[in-house]
Amino acid sequence: MAAKFELKKSKNDKFVFNLLAANGQVILTSEMYESRASALGGIEAVRKNAPNDGRFGRLSAKNGAPYFTLKAANGQVIGQSQMYSGAKARDAGIESVQAHATEAGLDDQTAA
């Protein structure tokens, strides 16, 4: 399986997407969007910004667990990772987003 964006509608009628690695693991989750069109714009923003290492924030949660965010040129967070066991695993997650986001397909699960 190739990497893909999975677009879903939440229980509160908002839209969210995940970027899945080739092994099916979620490597990036979006914010909630009010419309499908906005969510699709978010996917395009991930594709555009993922190759730029400077767009990634390398952060730690309050419990010390490393994670990352991906920001657009305007500084807005487009997506966030899961919590990782260590900085090396987090950095591998960033590399995976950089390697796969631009070519990832779209699995639109919102179509009625």
mmCIF file of N, CA, C and O in Angstrom:
data_model
loop_
_atom_site.group_PDB
_atom_site.id
_atom_site.type_symbol
_atom_site.label_atom_id
_atom_site.label_comp_id
_atom_site.label_asym_id
_atom_site.label_seq_id
_atom_site.Cartn_x
_atom_site.Cartn_y
_atom_site.Cartn_z
ATOM 1 N N MET A 1 0.839 -1.189 0.000
ATOM 2 C CA MET A 1 0.000 0.000 0.000
ATOM 3 C C MET A 1 0.884 1.253 0.000
ATOM 4 O O MET A 1 1.855 1.328 0.728
ATOM 5 N N ALA A 2 0.524 2.201 -0.802
ATOM 6 C CA ALA A 2 1.247 3.473 -0.828
ATOM 7 C C ALA A 2 0.699 4.390 0.257
ATOM 8 O O ALA A 2 -0.398 4.184 0.784
ATOM 9 N N ALA A 3 1.457 5.409 0.597
ATOM 10 C CA ALA A 3 0.989 6.399 1.569
ATOM 11 C C ALA A 3 -0.247 7.091 1.007
ATOM 12 O O ALA A 3 -0.413 7.212 -0.210
ATOM 13 N N LYS A 4 -1.144 7.517 1.912
ATOM 14 C CA LYS A 4 -2.361 8.179 1.451
ATOM 15 C C LYS A 4 -2.914 9.106 2.524
ATOM 16 O O LYS A 4 -2.647 8.951 3.715
ATOM 17 N N PHE A 5 -3.687 10.071 2.048
ATOM 18 C CA PHE A 5 -4.479 10.919 2.928
ATOM 19 C C PHE A 5 -5.851 10.273 3.041
ATOM 20 O O PHE A 5 -6.445 9.899 2.027
ATOM 21 N N GLU A 6 -6.339 10.157 4.253
ATOM 22 C CA GLU A 6 -7.654 9.589 4.503
ATOM 23 C C GLU A 6 -8.532 10.718 5.049
ATOM 24 O O GLU A 6 -8.270 11.241 6.135
ATOM 25 N N LEU A 7 -9.534 11.122 4.272
ATOM 26 C CA LEU A 7 -10.426 12.212 4.648
ATOM 27 C C LEU A 7 -11.716 11.627 5.208
ATOM 28 O O LEU A 7 -12.358 10.789 4.562
ATOM 29 N N LYS A 8 -12.083 12.065 6.419
ATOM 30 C CA LYS A 8 -13.269 11.536 7.099
ATOM 31 C C LYS A 8 -14.132 12.674 7.627
ATOM 32 O O LYS A 8 -13.656 13.791 7.810
ATOM 33 N N LYS A 9 -15.380 12.340 7.890
ATOM 34 C CA LYS A 9 -16.291 13.274 8.539
ATOM 35 C C LYS A 9 -16.465 12.812 9.980
ATOM 36 O O LYS A 9 -16.700 11.637 10.243
ATOM 37 N N SER A 10 -16.323 13.736 10.925
ATOM 38 C CA SER A 10 -16.426 13.383 12.342
ATOM 39 C C SER A 10 -17.886 13.317 12.772
ATOM 40 O O SER A 10 -18.787 13.702 12.031
ATOM 41 N N LYS A 11 -18.088 12.859 13.981
ATOM 42 C CA LYS A 11 -19.452 12.734 14.518
ATOM 43 C C LYS A 11 -20.145 14.088 14.633
ATOM 44 O O LYS A 11 -21.363 14.161 14.594
ATOM 45 N N ASN A 12 -19.371 15.171 14.775
ATOM 46 C CA ASN A 12 -19.965 16.502 14.893
ATOM 47 C C ASN A 12 -20.012 17.225 13.550
ATOM 48 O O ASN A 12 -20.077 18.446 13.493
ATOM 49 N N ASP A 13 -19.987 16.435 12.451
ATOM 50 C CA ASP A 13 -20.109 16.955 11.082
ATOM 51 C C ASP A 13 -18.968 17.864 10.652
ATOM 52 O O ASP A 13 -19.131 18.703 9.773
ATOM 53 N N LYS A 14 -17.812 17.713 11.260
ATOM 54 C CA LYS A 14 -16.625 18.431 10.803
ATOM 55 C C LYS A 14 -15.749 17.442 10.042
ATOM 56 O O LYS A 14 -15.971 16.240 10.073
ATOM 57 N N PHE A 15 -14.758 17.973 9.352
ATOM 58 C CA PHE A 15 -13.903 17.146 8.508
ATOM 59 C C PHE A 15 -12.488 17.100 9.081
ATOM 60 O O PHE A 15 -11.993 18.093 9.608
ATOM 61 N N VAL A 16 -11.873 15.927 8.964
ATOM 62 C CA VAL A 16 -10.521 15.721 9.469
ATOM 63 C C VAL A 16 -9.813 14.757 8.515
ATOM 64 O O VAL A 16 -10.453 13.905 7.897
ATOM 65 N N PHE A 17 -8.500 14.922 8.384
ATOM 66 C CA PHE A 17 -7.753 13.969 7.572
ATOM 67 C C PHE A 17 -6.545 13.465 8.337
ATOM 68 O O PHE A 17 -6.027 14.128 9.233
ATOM 69 N N ASN A 18 -6.125 12.270 7.953
ATOM 70 C CA ASN A 18 -4.894 11.660 8.455
ATOM 71 C C ASN A 18 -4.011 11.365 7.258
ATOM 72 O O ASN A 18 -4.506 10.996 6.188
ATOM 73 N N LEU A 19 -2.713 11.516 7.450
ATOM 74 C CA LEU A 19 -1.742 11.026 6.476
ATOM 75 C C LEU A 19 -1.260 9.688 6.998
ATOM 76 O O LEU A 19 -0.749 9.602 8.119
ATOM 77 N N LEU A 20 -1.476 8.651 6.204
ATOM 78 C CA LEU A 20 -1.075 7.300 6.587
ATOM 79 C C LEU A 20 0.172 6.901 5.813
ATOM 80 O O LEU A 20 0.262 7.124 4.603
ATOM 81 N N ALA A 21 1.125 6.302 6.518
ATOM 82 C CA ALA A 21 2.323 5.759 5.877
ATOM 83 C C ALA A 21 1.937 4.515 5.083
ATOM 84 O O ALA A 21 0.814 4.009 5.185
ATOM 85 N N ALA A 22 2.870 4.011 4.318
ATOM 86 C CA ALA A 22 2.619 2.836 3.490
ATOM 87 C C ALA A 22 2.190 1.624 4.317
ATOM 88 O O ALA A 22 1.455 0.769 3.836
ATOM 89 N N ASN A 23 2.595 1.584 5.594
ATOM 90 C CA ASN A 23 2.221 0.461 6.458
ATOM 91 C C ASN A 23 0.865 0.680 7.138
ATOM 92 O O ASN A 23 0.446 -0.122 7.972
ATOM 93 N N GLY A 24 0.190 1.790 6.808
ATOM 94 C CA GLY A 24 -1.123 2.067 7.376
ATOM 95 C C GLY A 24 -1.098 2.857 8.666
ATOM 96 O O GLY A 24 -2.157 3.211 9.198
ATOM 97 N N GLN A 25 0.071 3.154 9.185
ATOM 98 C CA GLN A 25 0.187 3.893 10.440
ATOM 99 C C GLN A 25 -0.060 5.381 10.204
ATOM 100 O O GLN A 25 0.444 5.965 9.253
ATOM 101 N N VAL A 26 -0.838 5.997 11.089
ATOM 102 C CA VAL A 26 -1.101 7.432 11.011
ATOM 103 C C VAL A 26 0.168 8.183 11.386
ATOM 104 O O VAL A 26 0.731 7.963 12.461
ATOM 105 N N ILE A 27 0.625 9.074 10.500
ATOM 106 C CA ILE A 27 1.826 9.858 10.805
ATOM 107 C C ILE A 27 1.528 11.338 10.980
ATOM 108 O O ILE A 27 2.369 12.077 11.479
ATOM 109 N N LEU A 28 0.322 11.782 10.584
ATOM 110 C CA LEU A 28 -0.058 13.189 10.757
ATOM 111 C C LEU A 28 -1.576 13.272 10.785
ATOM 112 O O LEU A 28 -2.244 12.634 9.979
ATOM 113 N N THR A 29 -2.106 14.039 11.724
ATOM 114 C CA THR A 29 -3.550 14.261 11.838
ATOM 115 C C THR A 29 -3.822 15.748 11.748
ATOM 116 O O THR A 29 -3.128 16.552 12.374
ATOM 117 N N SER A 30 -4.849 16.096 10.991
ATOM 118 C CA SER A 30 -5.186 17.507 10.790
ATOM 119 C C SER A 30 -5.995 18.064 11.948
ATOM 120 O O SER A 30 -6.463 17.334 12.820
ATOM 121 N N GLU A 31 -6.180 19.363 11.890
ATOM 122 C CA GLU A 31 -7.146 20.044 12.742
ATOM 123 C C GLU A 31 -8.539 19.692 12.198
ATOM 124 O O GLU A 31 -8.662 19.124 11.117
ATOM 125 N N MET A 32 -9.590 20.084 12.915
ATOM 126 C CA MET A 32 -10.957 19.910 12.426
ATOM 127 C C MET A 32 -11.305 21.058 11.484
ATOM 128 O O MET A 32 -10.975 22.208 11.744
ATOM 129 N N TYR A 33 -11.960 20.736 10.395
ATOM 130 C CA TYR A 33 -12.372 21.728 9.410
ATOM 131 C C TYR A 33 -13.897 21.770 9.337
ATOM 132 O O TYR A 33 -14.557 20.744 9.452
ATOM 133 N N GLU A 34 -14.428 22.965 9.096
ATOM 134 C CA GLU A 34 -15.876 23.145 8.981
ATOM 135 C C GLU A 34 -16.427 22.585 7.674
ATOM 136 O O GLU A 34 -17.564 22.150 7.615
ATOM 137 N N SER A 35 -15.616 22.618 6.613
ATOM 138 C CA SER A 35 -16.109 22.173 5.306
ATOM 139 C C SER A 35 -15.130 21.192 4.669
ATOM 140 O O SER A 35 -13.933 21.192 4.972
ATOM 141 N N ARG A 36 -15.658 20.396 3.756
ATOM 142 C CA ARG A 36 -14.839 19.449 3.006
ATOM 143 C C ARG A 36 -13.806 20.206 2.174
ATOM 144 O O ARG A 36 -12.643 19.811 2.084
ATOM 145 N N ALA A 37 -14.231 21.318 1.555
ATOM 146 C CA ALA A 37 -13.326 22.116 0.733
ATOM 147 C C ALA A 37 -12.141 22.629 1.560
ATOM 148 O O ALA A 37 -10.996 22.627 1.080
ATOM 149 N N SER A 38 -12.393 23.052 2.783
ATOM 150 C CA SER A 38 -11.305 23.524 3.649
ATOM 151 C C SER A 38 -10.350 22.380 3.991
ATOM 152 O O SER A 38 -9.138 22.568 4.023
ATOM 153 N N ALA A 39 -10.902 21.206 4.247
ATOM 154 C CA ALA A 39 -10.060 20.041 4.551
ATOM 155 C C ALA A 39 -9.190 19.676 3.344
ATOM 156 O O ALA A 39 -8.013 19.358 3.496
ATOM 157 N N LEU A 40 -9.775 19.724 2.152
ATOM 158 C CA LEU A 40 -8.988 19.447 0.942
ATOM 159 C C LEU A 40 -7.890 20.488 0.771
ATOM 160 O O LEU A 40 -6.773 20.158 0.353
ATOM 161 N N GLY A 41 -8.177 21.735 1.119
ATOM 162 C CA GLY A 41 -7.151 22.771 1.110
ATOM 163 C C GLY A 41 -6.048 22.470 2.104
ATOM 164 O O GLY A 41 -4.871 22.737 1.843
ATOM 165 N N GLY A 42 -6.414 21.918 3.256
ATOM 166 C CA GLY A 42 -5.429 21.514 4.256
ATOM 167 C C GLY A 42 -4.509 20.419 3.737
ATOM 168 O O GLY A 42 -3.302 20.439 3.978
ATOM 169 N N ILE A 43 -5.080 19.461 3.005
ATOM 170 C CA ILE A 43 -4.273 18.395 2.412
ATOM 171 C C ILE A 43 -3.267 18.995 1.430
ATOM 172 O O ILE A 43 -2.082 18.633 1.432
ATOM 173 N N GLU A 44 -3.728 19.931 0.616
ATOM 174 C CA GLU A 44 -2.817 20.580 -0.336
ATOM 175 C C GLU A 44 -1.726 21.358 0.406
ATOM 176 O O GLU A 44 -0.575 21.395 -0.035
ATOM 177 N N ALA A 45 -2.082 21.970 1.521
ATOM 178 C CA ALA A 45 -1.086 22.697 2.320
ATOM 179 C C ALA A 45 -0.039 21.742 2.884
ATOM 180 O O ALA A 45 1.149 22.085 2.944
ATOM 181 N N VAL A 46 -0.453 20.540 3.292
ATOM 182 C CA VAL A 46 0.518 19.546 3.762
ATOM 183 C C VAL A 46 1.453 19.174 2.618
ATOM 184 O O VAL A 46 2.677 19.151 2.786
ATOM 185 N N ARG A 47 0.879 18.896 1.450
ATOM 186 C CA ARG A 47 1.709 18.526 0.296
ATOM 187 C C ARG A 47 2.727 19.622 -0.019
ATOM 188 O O ARG A 47 3.873 19.338 -0.345
ATOM 189 N N LYS A 48 2.300 20.870 0.068
ATOM 190 C CA LYS A 48 3.158 22.006 -0.280
ATOM 191 C C LYS A 48 4.255 22.244 0.757
ATOM 192 O O LYS A 48 5.392 22.546 0.414
ATOM 193 N N ASN A 49 3.919 22.107 2.035
ATOM 194 C CA ASN A 49 4.842 22.472 3.105
ATOM 195 C C ASN A 49 5.707 21.327 3.623
ATOM 196 O O ASN A 49 6.734 21.570 4.254
ATOM 197 N N ALA A 50 5.317 20.088 3.377
ATOM 198 C CA ALA A 50 6.044 18.936 3.931
ATOM 199 C C ALA A 50 7.526 18.882 3.534
ATOM 200 O O ALA A 50 8.352 18.510 4.369
ATOM 201 N N PRO A 51 7.886 19.247 2.303
ATOM 202 C CA PRO A 51 9.318 19.158 1.962
ATOM 203 C C PRO A 51 10.202 20.159 2.706
ATOM 204 O O PRO A 51 11.415 19.979 2.763
ATOM 205 N N ASN A 52 9.629 21.184 3.289
ATOM 206 C CA ASN A 52 10.390 22.246 3.953
ATOM 207 C C ASN A 52 10.606 21.889 5.429
ATOM 208 O O ASN A 52 9.694 22.006 6.245
ATOM 209 N N ASP A 53 11.820 21.482 5.760
ATOM 210 C CA ASP A 53 12.118 21.049 7.138
ATOM 211 C C ASP A 53 11.830 22.143 8.166
ATOM 212 O O ASP A 53 11.460 21.849 9.300
ATOM 213 N N GLY A 54 11.965 23.392 7.767
ATOM 214 C CA GLY A 54 11.722 24.503 8.678
ATOM 215 C C GLY A 54 10.269 24.670 9.080
ATOM 216 O O GLY A 54 9.963 25.400 10.031
ATOM 217 N N ARG A 55 9.365 23.989 8.403
ATOM 218 C CA ARG A 55 7.938 24.070 8.732
ATOM 219 C C ARG A 55 7.541 23.109 9.862
ATOM 220 O O ARG A 55 6.423 23.146 10.338
ATOM 221 N N PHE A 56 8.477 22.250 10.258
ATOM 222 C CA PHE A 56 8.183 21.271 11.310
ATOM 223 C C PHE A 56 8.619 21.797 12.667
ATOM 224 O O PHE A 56 9.754 22.247 12.826
ATOM 225 N N GLY A 57 7.713 21.729 13.615
ATOM 226 C CA GLY A 57 8.050 22.037 14.992
ATOM 227 C C GLY A 57 8.338 20.742 15.725
ATOM 228 O O GLY A 57 7.519 19.823 15.696
ATOM 229 N N ARG A 58 9.495 20.660 16.346
ATOM 230 C CA ARG A 58 9.874 19.467 17.113
ATOM 231 C C ARG A 58 9.628 19.801 18.580
ATOM 232 O O ARG A 58 10.363 20.589 19.167
ATOM 233 N N LEU A 59 8.592 19.187 19.143
ATOM 234 C CA LEU A 59 8.081 19.577 20.454
ATOM 235 C C LEU A 59 8.043 18.394 21.405
ATOM 236 O O LEU A 59 8.219 17.243 21.006
ATOM 237 N N SER A 60 7.778 18.711 22.688
ATOM 238 C CA SER A 60 7.586 17.674 23.708
ATOM 239 C C SER A 60 6.335 18.003 24.503
ATOM 240 O O SER A 60 6.104 19.169 24.844
ATOM 241 N N ALA A 61 5.553 16.986 24.782
ATOM 242 C CA ALA A 61 4.353 17.148 25.594
ATOM 243 C C ALA A 61 4.749 17.370 27.055
ATOM 244 O O ALA A 61 5.918 17.227 27.423
ATOM 245 N N LYS A 62 3.777 17.689 27.891
ATOM 246 C CA LYS A 62 4.051 17.924 29.320
ATOM 247 C C LYS A 62 4.703 16.722 29.982
ATOM 248 O O LYS A 62 5.503 16.868 30.892
ATOM 249 N N ASN A 63 4.360 15.516 29.500
ATOM 250 C CA ASN A 63 4.950 14.305 30.080
ATOM 251 C C ASN A 63 6.298 13.955 29.453
ATOM 252 O O ASN A 63 6.873 12.913 29.737
ATOM 253 N N GLY A 64 6.779 14.829 28.552
ATOM 254 C CA GLY A 64 8.080 14.625 27.930
ATOM 255 C C GLY A 64 8.052 13.862 26.621
ATOM 256 O O GLY A 64 9.082 13.726 25.964
ATOM 257 N N ALA A 65 6.887 13.371 26.212
ATOM 258 C CA ALA A 65 6.797 12.599 24.974
ATOM 259 C C ALA A 65 7.002 13.508 23.764
ATOM 260 O O ALA A 65 6.331 14.529 23.637
ATOM 261 N N PRO A 66 7.915 13.160 22.880
ATOM 262 C CA PRO A 66 8.161 13.984 21.698
ATOM 263 C C PRO A 66 7.033 13.842 20.676
ATOM 264 O O PRO A 66 6.443 12.770 20.529
ATOM 265 N N TYR A 67 6.756 14.932 19.973
ATOM 266 C CA TYR A 67 5.818 14.934 18.844
ATOM 267 C C TYR A 67 6.218 16.078 17.930
ATOM 268 O O TYR A 67 7.122 16.839 18.234
ATOM 269 N N PHE A 68 5.539 16.178 16.785
ATOM 270 C CA PHE A 68 5.836 17.281 15.880
ATOM 271 C C PHE A 68 4.551 17.894 15.335
ATOM 272 O O PHE A 68 3.501 17.264 15.347
ATOM 273 N N THR A 69 4.687 19.131 14.886
ATOM 274 C CA THR A 69 3.617 19.802 14.167
ATOM 275 C C THR A 69 4.163 20.224 12.807
ATOM 276 O O THR A 69 5.368 20.382 12.630
ATOM 277 N N LEU A 70 3.256 20.403 11.861
ATOM 278 C CA LEU A 70 3.609 20.941 10.554
ATOM 279 C C LEU A 70 2.825 22.233 10.386
ATOM 280 O O LEU A 70 1.607 22.255 10.572
ATOM 281 N N LYS A 71 3.544 23.318 10.073
ATOM 282 C CA LYS A 71 2.917 24.626 9.937
ATOM 283 C C LYS A 71 2.984 25.115 8.502
ATOM 284 O O LYS A 71 3.930 24.828 7.775
ATOM 285 N N ALA A 72 1.971 25.897 8.128
ATOM 286 C CA ALA A 72 1.955 26.569 6.829
ATOM 287 C C ALA A 72 2.869 27.789 6.898
ATOM 288 O O ALA A 72 3.351 28.168 7.972
ATOM 289 N N ALA A 73 3.056 28.440 5.771
ATOM 290 C CA ALA A 73 3.918 29.625 5.705
ATOM 291 C C ALA A 73 3.434 30.729 6.640
ATOM 292 O O ALA A 73 4.228 31.504 7.155
ATOM 293 N N ASN A 74 2.110 30.790 6.882
ATOM 294 C CA ASN A 74 1.555 31.824 7.765
ATOM 295 C C ASN A 74 1.662 31.462 9.247
ATOM 296 O O ASN A 74 1.185 32.199 10.102
ATOM 297 N N GLY A 75 2.274 30.309 9.554
ATOM 298 C CA GLY A 75 2.470 29.900 10.940
ATOM 299 C C GLY A 75 1.344 29.069 11.524
ATOM 300 O O GLY A 75 1.442 28.595 12.646
ATOM 301 N N GLN A 76 0.272 28.879 10.769
ATOM 302 C CA GLN A 76 -0.858 28.091 11.262
ATOM 303 C C GLN A 76 -0.523 26.601 11.214
ATOM 304 O O GLN A 76 0.018 26.105 10.229
ATOM 305 N N VAL A 77 -0.860 25.890 12.292
ATOM 306 C CA VAL A 77 -0.618 24.446 12.339
ATOM 307 C C VAL A 77 -1.583 23.744 11.394
ATOM 308 O O VAL A 77 -2.796 23.931 11.470
ATOM 309 N N ILE A 78 -1.034 22.947 10.494
ATOM 310 C CA ILE A 78 -1.835 22.178 9.535
ATOM 311 C C ILE A 78 -2.121 20.785 10.100
ATOM 312 O O ILE A 78 -3.170 20.213 9.868
ATOM 313 N N GLY A 79 -1.144 20.242 10.812
ATOM 314 C CA GLY A 79 -1.298 18.894 11.333
ATOM 315 C C GLY A 79 -0.336 18.627 12.465
ATOM 316 O O GLY A 79 0.628 19.368 12.671
ATOM 317 N N GLN A 80 -0.628 17.549 13.188
ATOM 318 C CA GLN A 80 0.181 17.157 14.340
ATOM 319 C C GLN A 80 0.351 15.647 14.332
ATOM 320 O O GLN A 80 -0.524 14.909 13.894
ATOM 321 N N SER A 81 1.481 15.216 14.858
ATOM 322 C CA SER A 81 1.760 13.784 14.938
ATOM 323 C C SER A 81 1.180 13.184 16.209
ATOM 324 O O SER A 81 0.684 13.888 17.088
ATOM 325 N N GLN A 82 1.341 11.892 16.306
ATOM 326 C CA GLN A 82 1.089 11.170 17.548
ATOM 327 C C GLN A 82 2.242 11.461 18.511
ATOM 328 O O GLN A 82 3.209 12.117 18.137
ATOM 329 N N MET A 83 2.152 10.962 19.712
ATOM 330 C CA MET A 83 3.268 11.050 20.658
ATOM 331 C C MET A 83 4.214 9.883 20.366
ATOM 332 O O MET A 83 3.781 8.775 20.077
ATOM 333 N N TYR A 84 5.500 10.167 20.435
ATOM 334 C CA TYR A 84 6.507 9.157 20.143
ATOM 335 C C TYR A 84 7.255 8.764 21.409
ATOM 336 O O TYR A 84 7.262 9.493 22.395
ATOM 337 N N SER A 85 7.950 7.622 21.324
ATOM 338 C CA SER A 85 8.696 7.099 22.469
ATOM 339 C C SER A 85 10.005 7.854 22.684
ATOM 340 O O SER A 85 10.546 7.848 23.778
ATOM 341 N N GLY A 86 10.495 8.483 21.632
ATOM 342 C CA GLY A 86 11.746 9.218 21.754
ATOM 343 C C GLY A 86 11.945 10.156 20.575
ATOM 344 O O GLY A 86 11.213 10.090 19.584
ATOM 345 N N ALA A 87 12.945 11.018 20.686
ATOM 346 C CA ALA A 87 13.205 12.012 19.646
ATOM 347 C C ALA A 87 13.579 11.352 18.319
ATOM 348 O O ALA A 87 13.208 11.839 17.251
ATOM 349 N N LYS A 88 14.286 10.242 18.371
ATOM 350 C CA LYS A 88 14.690 9.554 17.145
ATOM 351 C C LYS A 88 13.459 9.052 16.386
ATOM 352 O O LYS A 88 13.384 9.186 15.161
ATOM 353 N N ALA A 89 12.491 8.507 17.100
ATOM 354 C CA ALA A 89 11.257 8.030 16.473
ATOM 355 C C ALA A 89 10.459 9.205 15.908
ATOM 356 O O ALA A 89 9.896 9.124 14.810
ATOM 357 N N ARG A 90 10.416 10.315 16.641
ATOM 358 C CA ARG A 90 9.718 11.516 16.157
ATOM 359 C C ARG A 90 10.353 12.004 14.865
ATOM 360 O O ARG A 90 9.670 12.329 13.896
ATOM 361 N N ASP A 91 11.685 12.074 14.843
ATOM 362 C CA ASP A 91 12.379 12.546 13.656
ATOM 363 C C ASP A 91 12.144 11.619 12.463
ATOM 364 O O ASP A 91 12.050 12.077 11.324
ATOM 365 N N ALA A 92 12.016 10.326 12.723
ATOM 366 C CA ALA A 92 11.695 9.376 11.654
ATOM 367 C C ALA A 92 10.284 9.641 11.131
ATOM 368 O O ALA A 92 10.024 9.500 9.923
ATOM 369 N N GLY A 93 9.369 10.038 12.006
ATOM 370 C CA GLY A 93 8.020 10.404 11.584
ATOM 371 C C GLY A 93 8.030 11.621 10.671
ATOM 372 O O GLY A 93 7.328 11.659 9.658
ATOM 373 N N ILE A 94 8.835 12.612 11.019
ATOM 374 C CA ILE A 94 8.976 13.805 10.178
ATOM 375 C C ILE A 94 9.523 13.409 8.804
ATOM 376 O O ILE A 94 8.997 13.834 7.769
ATOM 377 N N GLU A 95 10.543 12.570 8.787
ATOM 378 C CA GLU A 95 11.128 12.119 7.522
ATOM 379 C C GLU A 95 10.098 11.384 6.676
ATOM 380 O O GLU A 95 10.069 11.524 5.447
ATOM 381 N N SER A 96 9.226 10.626 7.318
ATOM 382 C CA SER A 96 8.189 9.901 6.598
ATOM 383 C C SER A 96 7.187 10.866 5.958
ATOM 384 O O SER A 96 6.792 10.692 4.805
ATOM 385 N N VAL A 97 6.791 11.907 6.685
ATOM 386 C CA VAL A 97 5.895 12.916 6.120
ATOM 387 C C VAL A 97 6.580 13.589 4.933
ATOM 388 O O VAL A 97 5.987 13.756 3.859
ATOM 389 N N GLN A 98 7.843 13.970 5.108
ATOM 390 C CA GLN A 98 8.577 14.636 4.034
ATOM 391 C C GLN A 98 8.695 13.745 2.791
ATOM 392 O O GLN A 98 8.598 14.230 1.661
ATOM 393 N N ALA A 99 8.870 12.452 3.010
ATOM 394 C CA ALA A 99 9.076 11.528 1.898
ATOM 395 C C ALA A 99 7.777 11.181 1.170
ATOM 396 O O ALA A 99 7.800 10.920 -0.030
ATOM 397 N N HIS A 100 6.650 11.187 1.885
ATOM 398 C CA HIS A 100 5.424 10.628 1.304
ATOM 399 C C HIS A 100 4.303 11.620 1.026
ATOM 400 O O HIS A 100 3.436 11.333 0.191
ATOM 401 N N ALA A 101 4.282 12.760 1.684
ATOM 402 C CA ALA A 101 3.112 13.648 1.585
ATOM 403 C C ALA A 101 2.869 14.156 0.170
ATOM 404 O O ALA A 101 1.722 14.234 -0.273
ATOM 405 N N THR A 102 3.928 14.509 -0.548
ATOM 406 C CA THR A 102 3.725 15.126 -1.857
ATOM 407 C C THR A 102 3.099 14.170 -2.867
ATOM 408 O O THR A 102 2.384 14.598 -3.765
ATOM 409 N N GLU A 103 3.358 12.874 -2.727
ATOM 410 C CA GLU A 103 2.854 11.887 -3.683
ATOM 411 C C GLU A 103 1.686 11.068 -3.153
ATOM 412 O O GLU A 103 1.149 10.228 -3.867
ATOM 413 N N ALA A 104 1.283 11.306 -1.904
ATOM 414 C CA ALA A 104 0.227 10.488 -1.299
ATOM 415 C C ALA A 104 -1.099 10.702 -2.018
ATOM 416 O O ALA A 104 -1.463 11.826 -2.358
ATOM 417 N N GLY A 105 -1.814 9.627 -2.219
ATOM 418 C CA GLY A 105 -3.137 9.691 -2.834
ATOM 419 C C GLY A 105 -4.178 10.152 -1.829
ATOM 420 O O GLY A 105 -3.867 10.449 -0.671
ATOM 421 N N LEU A 106 -5.419 10.193 -2.270
ATOM 422 C CA LEU A 106 -6.525 10.631 -1.409
ATOM 423 C C LEU A 106 -7.567 9.528 -1.334
ATOM 424 O O LEU A 106 -8.069 9.059 -2.359
ATOM 425 N N ASP A 107 -7.895 9.128 -0.116
ATOM 426 C CA ASP A 107 -8.987 8.194 0.144
ATOM 427 C C ASP A 107 -10.104 9.024 0.801
ATOM 428 O O ASP A 107 -10.087 9.264 2.001
ATOM 429 N N ASP A 108 -11.025 9.505 -0.027
ATOM 430 C CA ASP A 108 -12.097 10.391 0.449
ATOM 431 C C ASP A 108 -13.263 9.538 0.941
ATOM 432 O O ASP A 108 -14.000 8.964 0.141
ATOM 433 N N GLN A 109 -13.404 9.454 2.252
ATOM 434 C CA GLN A 109 -14.463 8.654 2.852
ATOM 435 C C GLN A 109 -15.694 9.502 3.186
ATOM 436 O O GLN A 109 -16.587 9.038 3.885
ATOM 437 N N THR A 110 -15.739 10.719 2.667
ATOM 438 C CA THR A 110 -16.862 11.617 2.961
ATOM 439 C C THR A 110 -17.908 11.611 1.860
ATOM 440 O O THR A 110 -18.989 12.146 2.033
ATOM 441 N N ALA A 111 -17.576 11.042 0.714
ATOM 442 C CA ALA A 111 -18.510 11.047 -0.416
ATOM 443 C C ALA A 111 -19.734 10.192 -0.066
ATOM 444 O O ALA A 111 -19.597 9.052 0.374
ATOM 445 N N ALA A 112 -20.891 10.767 -0.245
ATOM 446 C CA ALA A 112 -22.138 10.051 0.099
ATOM 447 C C ALA A 112 -22.583 9.174 -1.054
ATOM 448 O O ALA A 112 -22.329 9.433 -2.191
#
